[in-house]
Amino acid sequence: MFRHGFEKRDTRAKTTMEPETGGGVVARLSDRSKARRLGVSEEELRAHVRRHLETLMNTIRLDAVDDLSDTPHVAESVLNYGFQDLSNLTRKEMMGRQVAESVKEALARHEPRLVKRSIAVSIKSLEGDDYQRVFVEISADLIADPADVSIEFSADIDTGAGKIILNNQRI
């Protein structure tokens, strides 16, 4: 809803009252108010989640640079938003189960629109790939009404920079 208002440039638009031909008054809603009342389409929801996942995946969390063991509330809060730092991991370390679990934990903690028990993360590489690329595949269910929506994303991990490039969304 907030993104919709920003994109339409009507975040400050007010609901106006206009006279009807029959003598009554009708309220004219801003696009933002309409989106809030009607919700967003499945396609828009997927696009919003994709954008937020891309931001989450490319943000290094605080505990990667500062020990938060004596502040567990900070470690569990939005102050520790993001993924672990991948830039100092070898390709072999990235292929380990620990990185997949870390990605899954970050998604469960920071993306409330995903059904936590549905999140599945796998890390793969292509045999014979000269660039030694590593791929992340994510599947989960988005909380939606009347029924949850399945989503799948794949992403490349740039092992040199430690960045994750979200590729295509598979439906």
Coordinates of C-alpha atoms in Angstrom, one line a residue:
M1 CA 0.0 0.0 0.0
F2 CA 2.8 2.5 0.9
R3 CA 4.8 1.5 -2.2
H4 CA 1.6 1.9 -4.3
G5 CA 1.1 5.4 -2.9
F6 CA 4.7 6.3 -3.6
E7 CA 4.6 5.0 -7.2
K8 CA 1.3 6.9 -7.9
R9 CA 2.6 10.0 -6.1
D10 CA -0.6 10.4 -4.1
T11 CA 0.7 9.8 -0.6
R12 CA -0.7 13.1 0.5
A13 CA -3.9 12.9 -1.4
K14 CA -7.0 13.4 0.6
T15 CA -10.4 11.8 0.3
T16 CA -12.7 14.4 -1.3
M17 CA -16.5 14.7 -1.1
E18 CA -18.2 15.5 -4.4
P19 CA -21.9 16.2 -5.0
E20 CA -23.9 13.6 -7.0
T21 CA -26.5 14.6 -9.6
G22 CA -29.3 13.2 -7.4
G23 CA -28.4 15.6 -4.6
G24 CA -26.3 13.2 -2.5
V25 CA -22.6 13.3 -1.8
V26 CA -20.0 10.7 -2.9
A27 CA -16.5 10.2 -1.5
R28 CA -13.7 10.2 -4.1
L29 CA -10.9 8.0 -2.8
S30 CA -7.2 8.4 -3.6
D31 CA -5.5 5.4 -5.4
R32 CA -3.7 4.7 -2.1
S33 CA -7.0 4.4 -0.2
K34 CA -8.4 2.2 -3.0
A35 CA -5.4 -0.1 -2.7
R36 CA -5.7 -0.3 1.0
R37 CA -9.4 -1.3 0.8
L38 CA -9.1 -3.6 -2.2
G39 CA -5.6 -5.1 -1.5
V40 CA -3.1 -5.9 -4.3
S41 CA -3.2 -8.4 -7.1
E42 CA -1.2 -11.6 -6.9
E43 CA 1.2 -10.3 -9.4
E44 CA 1.8 -7.1 -7.5
L45 CA 2.2 -9.0 -4.2
R46 CA 4.9 -11.2 -5.9
A47 CA 6.7 -8.1 -7.2
H48 CA 6.7 -6.5 -3.8
V49 CA 8.0 -9.6 -2.1
R50 CA 10.7 -10.1 -4.8
R51 CA 11.9 -6.5 -4.3
H52 CA 12.0 -7.0 -0.5
L53 CA 13.8 -10.3 -0.8
E54 CA 16.4 -8.7 -3.1
T55 CA 17.0 -6.0 -0.5
L56 CA 17.2 -8.5 2.4
M57 CA 19.6 -10.8 0.5
N58 CA 22.0 -8.0 -0.3
T59 CA 22.1 -6.5 3.2
I60 CA 24.7 -7.9 5.6
R61 CA 23.4 -8.3 9.1
L62 CA 24.9 -6.6 12.1
D63 CA 26.2 -9.8 13.8
A64 CA 28.5 -10.3 10.8
V65 CA 30.6 -7.4 12.1
D66 CA 29.8 -7.2 15.8
D67 CA 29.4 -9.8 18.4
L68 CA 25.8 -9.8 19.7
S69 CA 26.0 -12.7 22.1
D70 CA 25.5 -10.5 25.1
T71 CA 22.6 -8.7 23.5
P72 CA 20.2 -11.4 22.4
H73 CA 17.3 -9.1 21.9
V74 CA 19.3 -7.1 19.4
A75 CA 20.3 -10.3 17.6
E76 CA 16.7 -11.3 17.2
S77 CA 15.5 -7.8 16.1
V78 CA 15.3 -5.8 12.9
L79 CA 18.6 -4.2 13.9
N80 CA 20.1 -7.5 12.8
Y81 CA 18.3 -7.4 9.4
G82 CA 20.0 -9.1 6.5
F83 CA 22.0 -12.2 5.5
Q84 CA 25.3 -13.4 6.8
D85 CA 28.4 -12.0 5.0
L86 CA 29.1 -14.3 2.1
S87 CA 32.1 -12.5 0.8
N88 CA 34.6 -14.3 3.0
L89 CA 33.3 -17.8 2.3
T90 CA 34.8 -20.2 -0.1
R91 CA 32.7 -21.9 -2.7
K92 CA 32.9 -25.2 -0.7
E93 CA 31.7 -23.4 2.4
M94 CA 28.8 -21.9 0.5
M95 CA 27.7 -25.3 -0.6
G96 CA 27.4 -26.5 3.0
R97 CA 24.1 -26.9 4.8
Q98 CA 24.9 -24.1 7.2
V99 CA 24.6 -21.4 4.6
A100 CA 21.2 -22.7 3.4
E101 CA 20.0 -22.8 7.0
S102 CA 21.2 -19.2 7.5
V103 CA 19.3 -18.1 4.4
K104 CA 16.1 -19.9 5.6
E105 CA 16.4 -18.4 9.1
A106 CA 16.8 -14.9 7.7
L107 CA 13.8 -15.3 5.4
A108 CA 11.7 -16.6 8.3
R109 CA 12.8 -13.8 10.6
H110 CA 12.5 -10.9 8.3
E111 CA 9.8 -11.7 5.7
P112 CA 6.5 -12.1 7.6
R113 CA 4.5 -12.6 4.4
L114 CA 6.1 -16.1 4.0
V115 CA 4.6 -19.1 5.7
K116 CA 7.6 -20.1 7.9
R117 CA 7.1 -23.9 7.7
S118 CA 6.9 -23.7 3.9
I119 CA 10.3 -22.0 3.3
A120 CA 12.8 -24.3 1.5
V121 CA 16.3 -23.3 0.5
S122 CA 18.8 -25.2 -1.5
I123 CA 22.2 -24.2 -2.8
K124 CA 23.6 -25.7 -6.0
S125 CA 26.4 -25.3 -8.5
L126 CA 26.8 -26.4 -12.0
E127 CA 29.4 -29.1 -12.8
G128 CA 32.0 -27.9 -15.2
D129 CA 31.1 -24.2 -14.7
D130 CA 34.3 -22.2 -15.5
Y131 CA 33.0 -19.3 -13.4
Q132 CA 32.3 -21.6 -10.4
R133 CA 28.9 -20.0 -9.8
V134 CA 26.7 -20.9 -6.9
F135 CA 22.9 -20.7 -7.1
V136 CA 20.3 -20.4 -4.4
E137 CA 16.8 -21.8 -5.0
I138 CA 14.0 -20.6 -2.7
S139 CA 10.5 -21.8 -2.5
A140 CA 7.8 -20.8 -0.1
D141 CA 4.1 -20.0 0.3
L142 CA 3.0 -16.4 0.5
I143 CA 0.3 -15.6 3.0
A144 CA -2.7 -14.5 0.9
D145 CA -6.5 -14.4 1.1
P146 CA -8.4 -16.6 0.3
A147 CA -5.5 -19.1 -0.3
D148 CA -1.7 -19.0 0.1
V149 CA 0.3 -18.5 -3.1
S150 CA 3.4 -20.6 -3.9
I151 CA 6.5 -18.7 -5.1
E152 CA 9.9 -19.9 -6.3
F153 CA 13.0 -17.8 -6.9
S154 CA 16.4 -18.6 -8.0
A155 CA 19.5 -16.4 -7.4
D156 CA 23.2 -16.3 -8.3
I157 CA 25.7 -15.7 -5.6
D158 CA 28.6 -13.6 -6.7
T159 CA 31.3 -15.3 -4.7
G160 CA 33.8 -12.5 -5.2
A161 CA 31.5 -9.7 -3.9
G162 CA 29.3 -11.8 -1.7
K163 CA 26.2 -10.3 -3.4
I164 CA 23.1 -12.2 -4.4
I165 CA 21.4 -11.4 -7.7
L166 CA 17.8 -12.5 -7.7
N167 CA 17.0 -14.0 -11.1
N168 CA 13.8 -15.2 -12.4
Q169 CA 10.7 -16.0 -10.4
R170 CA 9.1 -19.3 -11.3
I171 CA 5.4 -19.7 -10.8

